[in-house]
PDB file with SEQRES, HELIX, SHEET and CRYST1 records, atoms N, CA, C and O in Angstrom:
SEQRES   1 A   83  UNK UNK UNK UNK UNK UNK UNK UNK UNK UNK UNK UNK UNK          
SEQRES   2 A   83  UNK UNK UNK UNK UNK UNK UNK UNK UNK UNK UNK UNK UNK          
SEQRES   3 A   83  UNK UNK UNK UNK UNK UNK UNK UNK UNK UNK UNK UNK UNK          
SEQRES   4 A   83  UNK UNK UNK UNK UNK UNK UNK UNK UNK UNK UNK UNK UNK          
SEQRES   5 A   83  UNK UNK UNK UNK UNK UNK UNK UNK UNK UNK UNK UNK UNK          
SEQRES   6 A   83  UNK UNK UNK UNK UNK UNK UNK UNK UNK UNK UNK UNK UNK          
SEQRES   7 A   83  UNK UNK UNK UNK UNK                                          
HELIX    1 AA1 UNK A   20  UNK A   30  1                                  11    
HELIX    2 AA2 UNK A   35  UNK A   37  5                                   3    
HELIX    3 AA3 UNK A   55  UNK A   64  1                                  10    
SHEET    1 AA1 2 UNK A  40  UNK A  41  0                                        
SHEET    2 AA1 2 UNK A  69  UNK A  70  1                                        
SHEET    1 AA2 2 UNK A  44  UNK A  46  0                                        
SHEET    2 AA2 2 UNK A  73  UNK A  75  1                                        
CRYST1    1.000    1.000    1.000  90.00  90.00  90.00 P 1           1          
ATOM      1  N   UNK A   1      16.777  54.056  13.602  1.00  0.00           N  
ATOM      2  CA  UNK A   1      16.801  54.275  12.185  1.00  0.00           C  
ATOM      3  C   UNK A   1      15.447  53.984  11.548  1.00  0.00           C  
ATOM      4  O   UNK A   1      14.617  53.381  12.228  1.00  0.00           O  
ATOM      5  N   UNK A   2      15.161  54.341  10.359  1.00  0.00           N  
ATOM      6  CA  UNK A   2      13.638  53.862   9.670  1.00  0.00           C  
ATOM      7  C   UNK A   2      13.886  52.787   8.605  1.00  0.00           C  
ATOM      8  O   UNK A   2      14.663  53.019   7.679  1.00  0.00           O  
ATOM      9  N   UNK A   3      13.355  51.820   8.696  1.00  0.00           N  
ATOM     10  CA  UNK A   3      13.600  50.737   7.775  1.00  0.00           C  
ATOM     11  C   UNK A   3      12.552  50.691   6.671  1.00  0.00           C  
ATOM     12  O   UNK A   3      11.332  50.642   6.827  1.00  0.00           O  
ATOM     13  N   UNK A   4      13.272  50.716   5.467  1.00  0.00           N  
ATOM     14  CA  UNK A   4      13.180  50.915   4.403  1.00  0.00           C  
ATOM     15  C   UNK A   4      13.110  49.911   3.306  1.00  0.00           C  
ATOM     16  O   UNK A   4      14.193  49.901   2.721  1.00  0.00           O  
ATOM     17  N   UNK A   5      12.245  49.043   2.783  1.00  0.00           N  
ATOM     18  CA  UNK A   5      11.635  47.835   2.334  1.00  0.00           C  
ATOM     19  C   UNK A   5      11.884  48.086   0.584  1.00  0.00           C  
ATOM     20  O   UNK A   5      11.515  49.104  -0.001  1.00  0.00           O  
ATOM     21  N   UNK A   6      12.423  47.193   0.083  1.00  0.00           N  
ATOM     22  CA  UNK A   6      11.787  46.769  -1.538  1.00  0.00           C  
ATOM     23  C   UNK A   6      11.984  45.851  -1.731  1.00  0.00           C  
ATOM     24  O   UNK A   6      12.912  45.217  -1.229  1.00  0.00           O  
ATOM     25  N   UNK A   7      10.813  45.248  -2.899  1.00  0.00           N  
ATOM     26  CA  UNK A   7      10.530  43.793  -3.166  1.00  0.00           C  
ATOM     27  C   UNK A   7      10.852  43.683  -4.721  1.00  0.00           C  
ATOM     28  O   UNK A   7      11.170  44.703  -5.332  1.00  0.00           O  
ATOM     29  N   UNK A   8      10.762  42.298  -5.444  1.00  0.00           N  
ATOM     30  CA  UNK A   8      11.244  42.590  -7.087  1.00  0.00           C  
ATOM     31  C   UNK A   8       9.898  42.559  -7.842  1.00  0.00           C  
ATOM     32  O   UNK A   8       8.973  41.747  -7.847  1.00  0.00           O  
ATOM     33  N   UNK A   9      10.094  43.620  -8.420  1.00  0.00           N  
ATOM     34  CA  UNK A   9       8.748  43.887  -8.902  1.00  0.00           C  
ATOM     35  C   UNK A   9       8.545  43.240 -10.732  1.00  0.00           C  
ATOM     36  O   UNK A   9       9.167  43.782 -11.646  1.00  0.00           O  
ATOM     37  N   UNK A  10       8.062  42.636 -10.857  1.00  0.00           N  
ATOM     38  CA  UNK A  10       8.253  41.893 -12.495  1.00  0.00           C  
ATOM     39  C   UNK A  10       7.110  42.228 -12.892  1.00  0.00           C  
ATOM     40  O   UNK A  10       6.067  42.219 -12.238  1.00  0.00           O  
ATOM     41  N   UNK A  11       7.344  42.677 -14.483  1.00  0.00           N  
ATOM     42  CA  UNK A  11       6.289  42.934 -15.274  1.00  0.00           C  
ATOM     43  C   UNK A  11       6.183  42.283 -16.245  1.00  0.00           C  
ATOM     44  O   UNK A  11       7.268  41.704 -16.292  1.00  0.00           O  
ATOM     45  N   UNK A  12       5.413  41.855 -17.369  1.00  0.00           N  
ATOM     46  CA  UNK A  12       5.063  41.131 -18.623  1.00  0.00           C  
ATOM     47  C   UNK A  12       5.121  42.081 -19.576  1.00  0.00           C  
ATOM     48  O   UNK A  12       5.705  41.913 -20.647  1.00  0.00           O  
ATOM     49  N   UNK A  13       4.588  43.012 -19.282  1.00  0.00           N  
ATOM     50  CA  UNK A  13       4.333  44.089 -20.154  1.00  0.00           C  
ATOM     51  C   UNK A  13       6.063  45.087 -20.028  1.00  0.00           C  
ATOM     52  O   UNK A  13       6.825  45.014 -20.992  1.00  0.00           O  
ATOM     53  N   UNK A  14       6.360  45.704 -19.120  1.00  0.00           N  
ATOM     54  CA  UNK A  14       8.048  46.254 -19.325  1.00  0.00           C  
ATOM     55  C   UNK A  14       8.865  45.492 -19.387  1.00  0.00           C  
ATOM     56  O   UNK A  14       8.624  44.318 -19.107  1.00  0.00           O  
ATOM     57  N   UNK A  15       9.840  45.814 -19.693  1.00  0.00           N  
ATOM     58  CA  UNK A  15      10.936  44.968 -19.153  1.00  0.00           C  
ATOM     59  C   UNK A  15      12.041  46.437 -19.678  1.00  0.00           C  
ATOM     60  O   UNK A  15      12.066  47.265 -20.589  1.00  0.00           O  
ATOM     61  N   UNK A  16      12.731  46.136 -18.625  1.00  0.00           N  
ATOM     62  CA  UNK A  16      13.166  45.526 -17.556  1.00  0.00           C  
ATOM     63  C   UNK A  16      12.508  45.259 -16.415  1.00  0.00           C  
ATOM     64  O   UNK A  16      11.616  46.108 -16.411  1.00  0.00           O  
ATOM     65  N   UNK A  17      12.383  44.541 -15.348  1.00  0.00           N  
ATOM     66  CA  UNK A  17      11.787  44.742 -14.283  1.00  0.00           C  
ATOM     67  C   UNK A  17      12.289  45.474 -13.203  1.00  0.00           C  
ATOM     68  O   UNK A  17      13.465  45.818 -13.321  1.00  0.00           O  
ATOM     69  N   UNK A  18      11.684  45.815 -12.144  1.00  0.00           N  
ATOM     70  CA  UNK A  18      12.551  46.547 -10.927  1.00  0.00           C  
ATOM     71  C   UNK A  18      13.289  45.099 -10.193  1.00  0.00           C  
ATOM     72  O   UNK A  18      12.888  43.951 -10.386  1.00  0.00           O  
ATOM     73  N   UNK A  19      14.239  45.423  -9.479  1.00  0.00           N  
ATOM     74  CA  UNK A  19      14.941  44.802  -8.607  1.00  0.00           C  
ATOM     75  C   UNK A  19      14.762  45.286  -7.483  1.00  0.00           C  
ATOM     76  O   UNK A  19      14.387  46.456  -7.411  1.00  0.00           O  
ATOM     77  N   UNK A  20      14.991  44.486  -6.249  1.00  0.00           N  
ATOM     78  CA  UNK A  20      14.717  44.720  -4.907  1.00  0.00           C  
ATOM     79  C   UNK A  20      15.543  45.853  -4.122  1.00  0.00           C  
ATOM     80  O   UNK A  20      15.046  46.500  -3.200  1.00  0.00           O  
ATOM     81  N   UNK A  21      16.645  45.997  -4.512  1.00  0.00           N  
ATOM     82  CA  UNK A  21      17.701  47.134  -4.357  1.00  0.00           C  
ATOM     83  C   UNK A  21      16.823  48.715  -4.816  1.00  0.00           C  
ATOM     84  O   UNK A  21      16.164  49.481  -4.114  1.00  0.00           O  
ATOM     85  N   UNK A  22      17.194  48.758  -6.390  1.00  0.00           N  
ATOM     86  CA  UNK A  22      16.248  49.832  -7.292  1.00  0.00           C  
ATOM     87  C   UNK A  22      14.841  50.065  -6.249  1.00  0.00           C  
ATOM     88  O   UNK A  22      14.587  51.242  -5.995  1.00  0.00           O  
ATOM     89  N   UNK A  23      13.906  48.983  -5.630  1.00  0.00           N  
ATOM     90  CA  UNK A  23      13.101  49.498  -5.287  1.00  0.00           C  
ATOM     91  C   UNK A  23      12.834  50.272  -4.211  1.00  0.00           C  
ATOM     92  O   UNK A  23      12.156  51.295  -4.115  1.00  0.00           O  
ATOM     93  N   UNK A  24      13.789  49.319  -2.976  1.00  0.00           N  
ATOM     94  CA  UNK A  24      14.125  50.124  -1.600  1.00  0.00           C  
ATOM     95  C   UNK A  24      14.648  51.640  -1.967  1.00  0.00           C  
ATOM     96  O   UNK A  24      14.318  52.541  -1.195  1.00  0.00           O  
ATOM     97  N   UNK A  25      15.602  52.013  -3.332  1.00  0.00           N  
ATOM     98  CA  UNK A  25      15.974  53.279  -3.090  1.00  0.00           C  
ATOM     99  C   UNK A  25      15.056  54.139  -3.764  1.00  0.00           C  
ATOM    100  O   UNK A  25      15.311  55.341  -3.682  1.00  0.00           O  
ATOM    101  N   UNK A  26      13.808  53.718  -4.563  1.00  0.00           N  
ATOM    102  CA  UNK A  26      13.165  54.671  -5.079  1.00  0.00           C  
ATOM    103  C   UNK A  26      12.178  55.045  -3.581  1.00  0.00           C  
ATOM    104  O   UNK A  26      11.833  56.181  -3.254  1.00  0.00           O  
ATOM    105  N   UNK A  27      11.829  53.638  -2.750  1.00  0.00           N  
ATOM    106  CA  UNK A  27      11.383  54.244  -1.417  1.00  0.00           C  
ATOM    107  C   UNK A  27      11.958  55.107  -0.345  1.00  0.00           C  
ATOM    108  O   UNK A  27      11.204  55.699   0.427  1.00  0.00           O  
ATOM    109  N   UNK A  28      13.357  55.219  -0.252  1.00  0.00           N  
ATOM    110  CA  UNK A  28      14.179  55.574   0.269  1.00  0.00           C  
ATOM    111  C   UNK A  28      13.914  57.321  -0.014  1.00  0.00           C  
ATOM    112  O   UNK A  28      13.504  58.069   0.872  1.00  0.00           O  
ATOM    113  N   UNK A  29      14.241  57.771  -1.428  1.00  0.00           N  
ATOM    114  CA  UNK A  29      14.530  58.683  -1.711  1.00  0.00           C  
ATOM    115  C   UNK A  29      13.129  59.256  -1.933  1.00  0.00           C  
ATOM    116  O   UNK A  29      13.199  60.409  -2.358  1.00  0.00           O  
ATOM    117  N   UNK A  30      11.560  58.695  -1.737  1.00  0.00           N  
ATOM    118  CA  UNK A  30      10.354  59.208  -1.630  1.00  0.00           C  
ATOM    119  C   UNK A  30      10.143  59.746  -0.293  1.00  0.00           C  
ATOM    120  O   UNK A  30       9.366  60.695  -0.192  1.00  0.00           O  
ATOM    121  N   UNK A  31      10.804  59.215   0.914  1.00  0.00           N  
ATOM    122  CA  UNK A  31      10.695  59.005   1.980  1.00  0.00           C  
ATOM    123  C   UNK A  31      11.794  60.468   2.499  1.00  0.00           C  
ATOM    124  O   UNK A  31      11.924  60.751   3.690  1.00  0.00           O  
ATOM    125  N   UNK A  32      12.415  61.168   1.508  1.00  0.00           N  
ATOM    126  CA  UNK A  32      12.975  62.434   1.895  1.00  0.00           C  
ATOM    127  C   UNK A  32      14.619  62.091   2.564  1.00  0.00           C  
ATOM    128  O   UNK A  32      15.322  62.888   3.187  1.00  0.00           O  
ATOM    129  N   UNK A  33      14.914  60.785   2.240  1.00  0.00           N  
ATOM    130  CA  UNK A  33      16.243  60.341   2.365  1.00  0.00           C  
ATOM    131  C   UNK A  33      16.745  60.478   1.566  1.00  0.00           C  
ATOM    132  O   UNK A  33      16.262  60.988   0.555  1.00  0.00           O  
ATOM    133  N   UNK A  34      18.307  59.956   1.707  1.00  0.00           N  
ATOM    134  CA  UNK A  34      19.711  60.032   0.786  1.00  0.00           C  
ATOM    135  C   UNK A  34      20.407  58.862   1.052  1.00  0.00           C  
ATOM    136  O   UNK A  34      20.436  58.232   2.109  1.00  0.00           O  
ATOM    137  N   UNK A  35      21.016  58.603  -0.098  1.00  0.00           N  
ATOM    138  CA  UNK A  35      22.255  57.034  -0.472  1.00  0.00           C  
ATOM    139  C   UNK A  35      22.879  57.409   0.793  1.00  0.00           C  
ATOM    140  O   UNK A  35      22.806  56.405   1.501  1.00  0.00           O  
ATOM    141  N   UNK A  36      23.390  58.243   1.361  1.00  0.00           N  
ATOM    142  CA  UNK A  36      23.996  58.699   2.466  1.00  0.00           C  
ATOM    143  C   UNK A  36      23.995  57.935   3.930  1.00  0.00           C  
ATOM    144  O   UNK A  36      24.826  57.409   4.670  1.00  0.00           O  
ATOM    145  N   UNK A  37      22.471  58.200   3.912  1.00  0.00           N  
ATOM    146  CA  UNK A  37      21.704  58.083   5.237  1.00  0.00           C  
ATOM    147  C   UNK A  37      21.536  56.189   5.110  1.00  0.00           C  
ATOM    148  O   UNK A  37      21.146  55.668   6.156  1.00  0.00           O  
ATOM    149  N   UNK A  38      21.702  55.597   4.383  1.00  0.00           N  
ATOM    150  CA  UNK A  38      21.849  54.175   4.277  1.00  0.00           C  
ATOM    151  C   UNK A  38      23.020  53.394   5.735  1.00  0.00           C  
ATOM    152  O   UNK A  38      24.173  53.804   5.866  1.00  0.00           O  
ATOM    153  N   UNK A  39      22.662  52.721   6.299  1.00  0.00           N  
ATOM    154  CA  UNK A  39      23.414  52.275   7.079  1.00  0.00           C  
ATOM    155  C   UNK A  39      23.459  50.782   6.888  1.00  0.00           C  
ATOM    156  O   UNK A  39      24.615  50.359   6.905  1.00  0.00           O  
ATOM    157  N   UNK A  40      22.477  49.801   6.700  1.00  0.00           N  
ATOM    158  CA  UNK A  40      22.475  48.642   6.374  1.00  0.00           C  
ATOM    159  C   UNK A  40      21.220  47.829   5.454  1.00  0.00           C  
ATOM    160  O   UNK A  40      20.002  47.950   5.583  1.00  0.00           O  
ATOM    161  N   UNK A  41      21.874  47.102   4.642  1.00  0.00           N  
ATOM    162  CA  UNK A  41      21.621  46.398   3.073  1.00  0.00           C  
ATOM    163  C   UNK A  41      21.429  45.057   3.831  1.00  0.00           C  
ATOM    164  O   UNK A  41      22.340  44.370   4.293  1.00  0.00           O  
ATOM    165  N   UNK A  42      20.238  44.820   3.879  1.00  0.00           N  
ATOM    166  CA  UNK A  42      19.836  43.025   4.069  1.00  0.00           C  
ATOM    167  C   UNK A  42      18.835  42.566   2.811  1.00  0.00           C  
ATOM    168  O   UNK A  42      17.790  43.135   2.496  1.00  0.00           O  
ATOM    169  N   UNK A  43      19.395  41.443   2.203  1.00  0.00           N  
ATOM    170  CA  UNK A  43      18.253  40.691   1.146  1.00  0.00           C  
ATOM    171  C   UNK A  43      18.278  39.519   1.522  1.00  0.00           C  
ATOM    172  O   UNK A  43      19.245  38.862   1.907  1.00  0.00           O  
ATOM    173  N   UNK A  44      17.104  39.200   1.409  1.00  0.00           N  
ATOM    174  CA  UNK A  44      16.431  37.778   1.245  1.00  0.00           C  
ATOM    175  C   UNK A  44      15.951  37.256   0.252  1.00  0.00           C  
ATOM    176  O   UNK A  44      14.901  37.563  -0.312  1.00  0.00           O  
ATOM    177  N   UNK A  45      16.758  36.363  -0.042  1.00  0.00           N  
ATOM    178  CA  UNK A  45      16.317  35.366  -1.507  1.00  0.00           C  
ATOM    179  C   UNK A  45      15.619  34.340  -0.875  1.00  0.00           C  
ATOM    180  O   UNK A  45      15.832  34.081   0.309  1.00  0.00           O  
ATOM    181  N   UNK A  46      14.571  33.555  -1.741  1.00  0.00           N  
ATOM    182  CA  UNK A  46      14.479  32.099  -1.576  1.00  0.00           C  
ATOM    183  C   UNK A  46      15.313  31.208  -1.954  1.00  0.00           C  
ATOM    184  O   UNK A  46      15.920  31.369  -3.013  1.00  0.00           O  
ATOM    185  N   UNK A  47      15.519  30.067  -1.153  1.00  0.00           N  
ATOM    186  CA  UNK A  47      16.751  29.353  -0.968  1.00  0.00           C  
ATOM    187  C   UNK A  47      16.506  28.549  -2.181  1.00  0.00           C  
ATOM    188  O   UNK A  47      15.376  28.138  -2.442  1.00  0.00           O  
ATOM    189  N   UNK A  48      17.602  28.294  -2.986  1.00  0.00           N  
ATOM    190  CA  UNK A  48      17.339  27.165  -4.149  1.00  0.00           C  
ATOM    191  C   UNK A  48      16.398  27.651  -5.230  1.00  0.00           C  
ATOM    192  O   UNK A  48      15.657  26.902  -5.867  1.00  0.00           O  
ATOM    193  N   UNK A  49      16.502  29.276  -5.428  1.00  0.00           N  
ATOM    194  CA  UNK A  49      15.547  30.065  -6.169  1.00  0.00           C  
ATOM    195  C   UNK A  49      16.372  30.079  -7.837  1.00  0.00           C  
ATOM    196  O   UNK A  49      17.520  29.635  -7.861  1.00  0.00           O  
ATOM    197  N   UNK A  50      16.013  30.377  -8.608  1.00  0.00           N  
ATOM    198  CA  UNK A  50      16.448  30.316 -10.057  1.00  0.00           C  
ATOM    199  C   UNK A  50      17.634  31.379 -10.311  1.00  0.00           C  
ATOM    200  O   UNK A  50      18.690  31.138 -10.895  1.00  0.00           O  
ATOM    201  N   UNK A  51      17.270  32.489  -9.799  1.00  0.00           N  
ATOM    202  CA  UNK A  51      17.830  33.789  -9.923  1.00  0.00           C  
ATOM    203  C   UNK A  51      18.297  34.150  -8.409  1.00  0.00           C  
ATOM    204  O   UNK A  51      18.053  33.876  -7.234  1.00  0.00           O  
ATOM    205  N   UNK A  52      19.420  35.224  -9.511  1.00  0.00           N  
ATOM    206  CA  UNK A  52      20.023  35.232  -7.296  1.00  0.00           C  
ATOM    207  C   UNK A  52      19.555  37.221  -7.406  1.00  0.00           C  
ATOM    208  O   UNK A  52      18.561  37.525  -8.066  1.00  0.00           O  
ATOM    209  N   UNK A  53      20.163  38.040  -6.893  1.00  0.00           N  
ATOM    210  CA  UNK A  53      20.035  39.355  -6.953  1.00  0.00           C  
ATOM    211  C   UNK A  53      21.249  40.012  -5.945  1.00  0.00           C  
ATOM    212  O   UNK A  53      21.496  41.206  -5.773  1.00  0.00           O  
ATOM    213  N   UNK A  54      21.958  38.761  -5.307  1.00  0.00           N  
ATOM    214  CA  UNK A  54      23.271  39.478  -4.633  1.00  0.00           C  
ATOM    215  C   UNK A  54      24.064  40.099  -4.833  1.00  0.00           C  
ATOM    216  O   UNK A  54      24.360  41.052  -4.113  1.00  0.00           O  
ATOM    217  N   UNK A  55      25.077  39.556  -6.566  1.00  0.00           N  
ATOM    218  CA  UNK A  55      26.087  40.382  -7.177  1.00  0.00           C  
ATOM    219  C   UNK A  55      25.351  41.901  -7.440  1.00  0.00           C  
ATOM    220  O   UNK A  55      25.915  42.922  -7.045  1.00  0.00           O  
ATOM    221  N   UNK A  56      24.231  41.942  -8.042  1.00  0.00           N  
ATOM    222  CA  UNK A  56      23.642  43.210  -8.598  1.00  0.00           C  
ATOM    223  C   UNK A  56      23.197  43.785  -7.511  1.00  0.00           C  
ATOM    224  O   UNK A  56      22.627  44.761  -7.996  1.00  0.00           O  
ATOM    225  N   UNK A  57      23.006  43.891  -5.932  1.00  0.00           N  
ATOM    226  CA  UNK A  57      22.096  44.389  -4.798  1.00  0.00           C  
ATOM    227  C   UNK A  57      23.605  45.105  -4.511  1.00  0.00           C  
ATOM    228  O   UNK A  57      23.781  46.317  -4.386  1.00  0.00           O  
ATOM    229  N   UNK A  58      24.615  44.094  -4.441  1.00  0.00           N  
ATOM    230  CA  UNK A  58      25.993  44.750  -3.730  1.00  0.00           C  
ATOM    231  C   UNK A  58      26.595  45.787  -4.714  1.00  0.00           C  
ATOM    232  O   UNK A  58      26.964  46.869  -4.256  1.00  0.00           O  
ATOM    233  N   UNK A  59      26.733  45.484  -6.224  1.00  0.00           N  
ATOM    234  CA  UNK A  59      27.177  46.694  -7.185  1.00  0.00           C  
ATOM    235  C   UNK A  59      26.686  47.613  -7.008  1.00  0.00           C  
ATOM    236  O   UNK A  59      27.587  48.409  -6.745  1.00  0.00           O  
ATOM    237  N   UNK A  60      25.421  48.285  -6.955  1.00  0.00           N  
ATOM    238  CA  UNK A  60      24.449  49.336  -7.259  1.00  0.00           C  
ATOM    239  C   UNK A  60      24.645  49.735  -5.334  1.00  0.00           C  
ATOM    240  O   UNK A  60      25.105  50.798  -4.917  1.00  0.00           O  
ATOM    241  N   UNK A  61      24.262  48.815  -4.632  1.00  0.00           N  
ATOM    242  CA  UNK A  61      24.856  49.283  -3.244  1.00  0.00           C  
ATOM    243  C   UNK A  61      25.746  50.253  -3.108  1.00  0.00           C  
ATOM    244  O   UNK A  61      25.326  51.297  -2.611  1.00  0.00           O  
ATOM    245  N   UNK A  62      27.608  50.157  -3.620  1.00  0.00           N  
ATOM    246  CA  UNK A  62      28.717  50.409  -3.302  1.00  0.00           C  
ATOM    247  C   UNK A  62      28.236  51.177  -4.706  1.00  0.00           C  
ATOM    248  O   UNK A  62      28.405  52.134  -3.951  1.00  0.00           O  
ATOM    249  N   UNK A  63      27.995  51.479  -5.427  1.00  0.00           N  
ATOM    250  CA  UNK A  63      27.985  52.740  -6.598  1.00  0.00           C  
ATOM    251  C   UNK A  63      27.132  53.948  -5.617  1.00  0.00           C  
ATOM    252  O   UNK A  63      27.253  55.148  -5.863  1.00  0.00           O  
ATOM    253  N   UNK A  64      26.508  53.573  -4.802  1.00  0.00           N  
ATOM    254  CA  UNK A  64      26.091  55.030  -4.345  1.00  0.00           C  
ATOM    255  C   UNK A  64      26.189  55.091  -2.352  1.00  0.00           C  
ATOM    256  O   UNK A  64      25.943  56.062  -1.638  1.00  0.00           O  
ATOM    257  N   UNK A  65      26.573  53.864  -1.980  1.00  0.00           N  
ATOM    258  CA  UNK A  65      27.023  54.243  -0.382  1.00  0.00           C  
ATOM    259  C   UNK A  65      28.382  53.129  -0.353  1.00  0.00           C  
ATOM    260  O   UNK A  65      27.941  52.021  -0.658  1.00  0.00           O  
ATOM    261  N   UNK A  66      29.806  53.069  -0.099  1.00  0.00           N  
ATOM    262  CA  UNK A  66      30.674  52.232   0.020  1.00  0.00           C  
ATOM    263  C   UNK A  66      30.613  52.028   1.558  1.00  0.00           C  
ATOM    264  O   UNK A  66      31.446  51.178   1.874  1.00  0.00           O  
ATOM    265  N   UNK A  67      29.808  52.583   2.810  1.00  0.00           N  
ATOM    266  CA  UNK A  67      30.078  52.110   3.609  1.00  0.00           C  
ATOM    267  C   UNK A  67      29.215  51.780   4.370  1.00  0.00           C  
ATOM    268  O   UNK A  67      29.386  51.810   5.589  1.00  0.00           O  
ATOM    269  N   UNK A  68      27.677  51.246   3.581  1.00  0.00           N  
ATOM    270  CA  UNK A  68      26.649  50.743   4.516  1.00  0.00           C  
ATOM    271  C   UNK A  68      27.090  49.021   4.662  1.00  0.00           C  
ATOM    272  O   UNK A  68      27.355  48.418   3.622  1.00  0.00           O  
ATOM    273  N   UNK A  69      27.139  48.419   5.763  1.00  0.00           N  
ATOM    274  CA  UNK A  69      26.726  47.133   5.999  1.00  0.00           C  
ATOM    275  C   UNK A  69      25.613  46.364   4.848  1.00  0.00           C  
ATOM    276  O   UNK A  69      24.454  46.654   4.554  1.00  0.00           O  
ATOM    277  N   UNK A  70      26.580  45.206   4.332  1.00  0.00           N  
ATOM    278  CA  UNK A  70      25.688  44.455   3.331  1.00  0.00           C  
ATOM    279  C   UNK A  70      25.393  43.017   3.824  1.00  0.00           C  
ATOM    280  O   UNK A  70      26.430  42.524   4.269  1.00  0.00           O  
ATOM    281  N   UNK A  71      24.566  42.357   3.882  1.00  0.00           N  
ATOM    282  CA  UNK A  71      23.824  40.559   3.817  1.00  0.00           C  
ATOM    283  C   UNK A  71      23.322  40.491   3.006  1.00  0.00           C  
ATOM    284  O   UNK A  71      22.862  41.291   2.191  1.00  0.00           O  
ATOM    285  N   UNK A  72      23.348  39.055   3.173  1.00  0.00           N  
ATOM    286  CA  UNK A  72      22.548  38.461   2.188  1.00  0.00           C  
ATOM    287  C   UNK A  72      21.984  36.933   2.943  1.00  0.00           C  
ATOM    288  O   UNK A  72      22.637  35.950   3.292  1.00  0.00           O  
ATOM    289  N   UNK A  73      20.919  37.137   2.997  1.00  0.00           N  
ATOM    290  CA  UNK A  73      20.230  35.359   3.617  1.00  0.00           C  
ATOM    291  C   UNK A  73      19.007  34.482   2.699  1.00  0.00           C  
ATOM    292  O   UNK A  73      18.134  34.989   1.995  1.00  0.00           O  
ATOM    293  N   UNK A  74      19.240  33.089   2.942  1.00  0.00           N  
ATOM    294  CA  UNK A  74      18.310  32.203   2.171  1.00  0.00           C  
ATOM    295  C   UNK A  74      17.831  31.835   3.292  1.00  0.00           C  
ATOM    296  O   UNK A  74      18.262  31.525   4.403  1.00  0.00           O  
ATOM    297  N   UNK A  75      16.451  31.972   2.561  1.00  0.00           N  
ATOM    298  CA  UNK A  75      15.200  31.658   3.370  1.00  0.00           C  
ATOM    299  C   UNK A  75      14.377  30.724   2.691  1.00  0.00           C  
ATOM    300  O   UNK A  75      14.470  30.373   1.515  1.00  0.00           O  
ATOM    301  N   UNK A  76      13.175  30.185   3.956  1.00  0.00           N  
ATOM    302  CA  UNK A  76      12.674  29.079   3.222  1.00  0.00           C  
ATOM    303  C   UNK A  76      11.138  29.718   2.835  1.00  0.00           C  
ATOM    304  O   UNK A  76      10.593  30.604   3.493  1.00  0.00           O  
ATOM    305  N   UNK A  77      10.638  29.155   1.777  1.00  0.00           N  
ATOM    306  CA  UNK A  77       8.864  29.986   2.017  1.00  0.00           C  
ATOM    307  C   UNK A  77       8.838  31.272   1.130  1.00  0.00           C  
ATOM    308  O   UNK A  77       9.822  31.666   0.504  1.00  0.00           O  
ATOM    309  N   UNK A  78       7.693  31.852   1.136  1.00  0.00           N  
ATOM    310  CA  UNK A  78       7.677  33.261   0.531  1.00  0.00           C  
ATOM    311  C   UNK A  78       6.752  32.282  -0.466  1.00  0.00           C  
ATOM    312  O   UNK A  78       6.719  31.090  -0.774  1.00  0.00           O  
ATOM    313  N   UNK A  79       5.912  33.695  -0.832  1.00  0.00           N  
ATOM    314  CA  UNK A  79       4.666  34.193  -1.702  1.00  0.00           C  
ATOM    315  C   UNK A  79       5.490  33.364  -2.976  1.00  0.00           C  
ATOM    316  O   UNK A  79       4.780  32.499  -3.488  1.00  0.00           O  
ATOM    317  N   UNK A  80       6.424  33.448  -3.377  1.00  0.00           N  
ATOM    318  CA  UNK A  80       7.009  33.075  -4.956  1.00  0.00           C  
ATOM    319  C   UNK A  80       7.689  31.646  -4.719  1.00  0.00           C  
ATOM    320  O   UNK A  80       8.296  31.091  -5.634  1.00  0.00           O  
ATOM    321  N   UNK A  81       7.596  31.241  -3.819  1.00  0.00           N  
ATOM    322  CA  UNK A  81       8.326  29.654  -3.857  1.00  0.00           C  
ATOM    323  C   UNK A  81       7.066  28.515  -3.337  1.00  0.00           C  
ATOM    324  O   UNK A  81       6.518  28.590  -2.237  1.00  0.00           O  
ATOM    325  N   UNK A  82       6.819  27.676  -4.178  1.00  0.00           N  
ATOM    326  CA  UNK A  82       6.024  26.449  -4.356  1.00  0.00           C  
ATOM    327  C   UNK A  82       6.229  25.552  -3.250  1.00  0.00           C  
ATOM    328  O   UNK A  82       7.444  25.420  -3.107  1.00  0.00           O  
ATOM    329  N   UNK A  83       5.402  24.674  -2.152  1.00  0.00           N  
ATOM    330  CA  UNK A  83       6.140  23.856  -1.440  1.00  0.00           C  
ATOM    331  C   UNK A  83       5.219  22.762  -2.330  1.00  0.00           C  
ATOM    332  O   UNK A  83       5.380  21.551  -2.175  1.00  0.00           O  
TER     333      UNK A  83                                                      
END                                                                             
């Protein structure tokens, strides 16, 4: 399969911001794919992070594929978490 990446993109200046879901499918569907061709939904939050993005990754998920494989994992680290 081709794996297909988005990150949450925040702006100062727009708002709304993109979400990590929204972004994988605007790559998805640049990339000459379809909600279709989706087979599996993995996100990674930082663990003990402010904001989550699970309820909203899985809604927008099942609004356009009900039968790709969904996760969700906390991780430690990343560019946006302080040690």
């Amino acid at each position: 399969g081709t794996l297909v990446a988005g990150a949450y993109l925040e702006s100062a200046a727009y708002n709304p911001s993109l979400p990590p879901a929204q972004a994988a499918f605007v790559n998805l569907i640049a990339r000459g794919k379809s909600f279709d061709d989706i087979e599996k939904v993995l996100l990674l939050e930082a663990r003990g992070g402010k904001i989550s993005h699970k309820t909203q990754t899985e809604m927008v998920l099942r609004s356009v594929n009900k039968k790709a494989a969904y996760s969700t994992f906390a991780v430690e680290g990343g560019p946006a978490v302080k040690k």
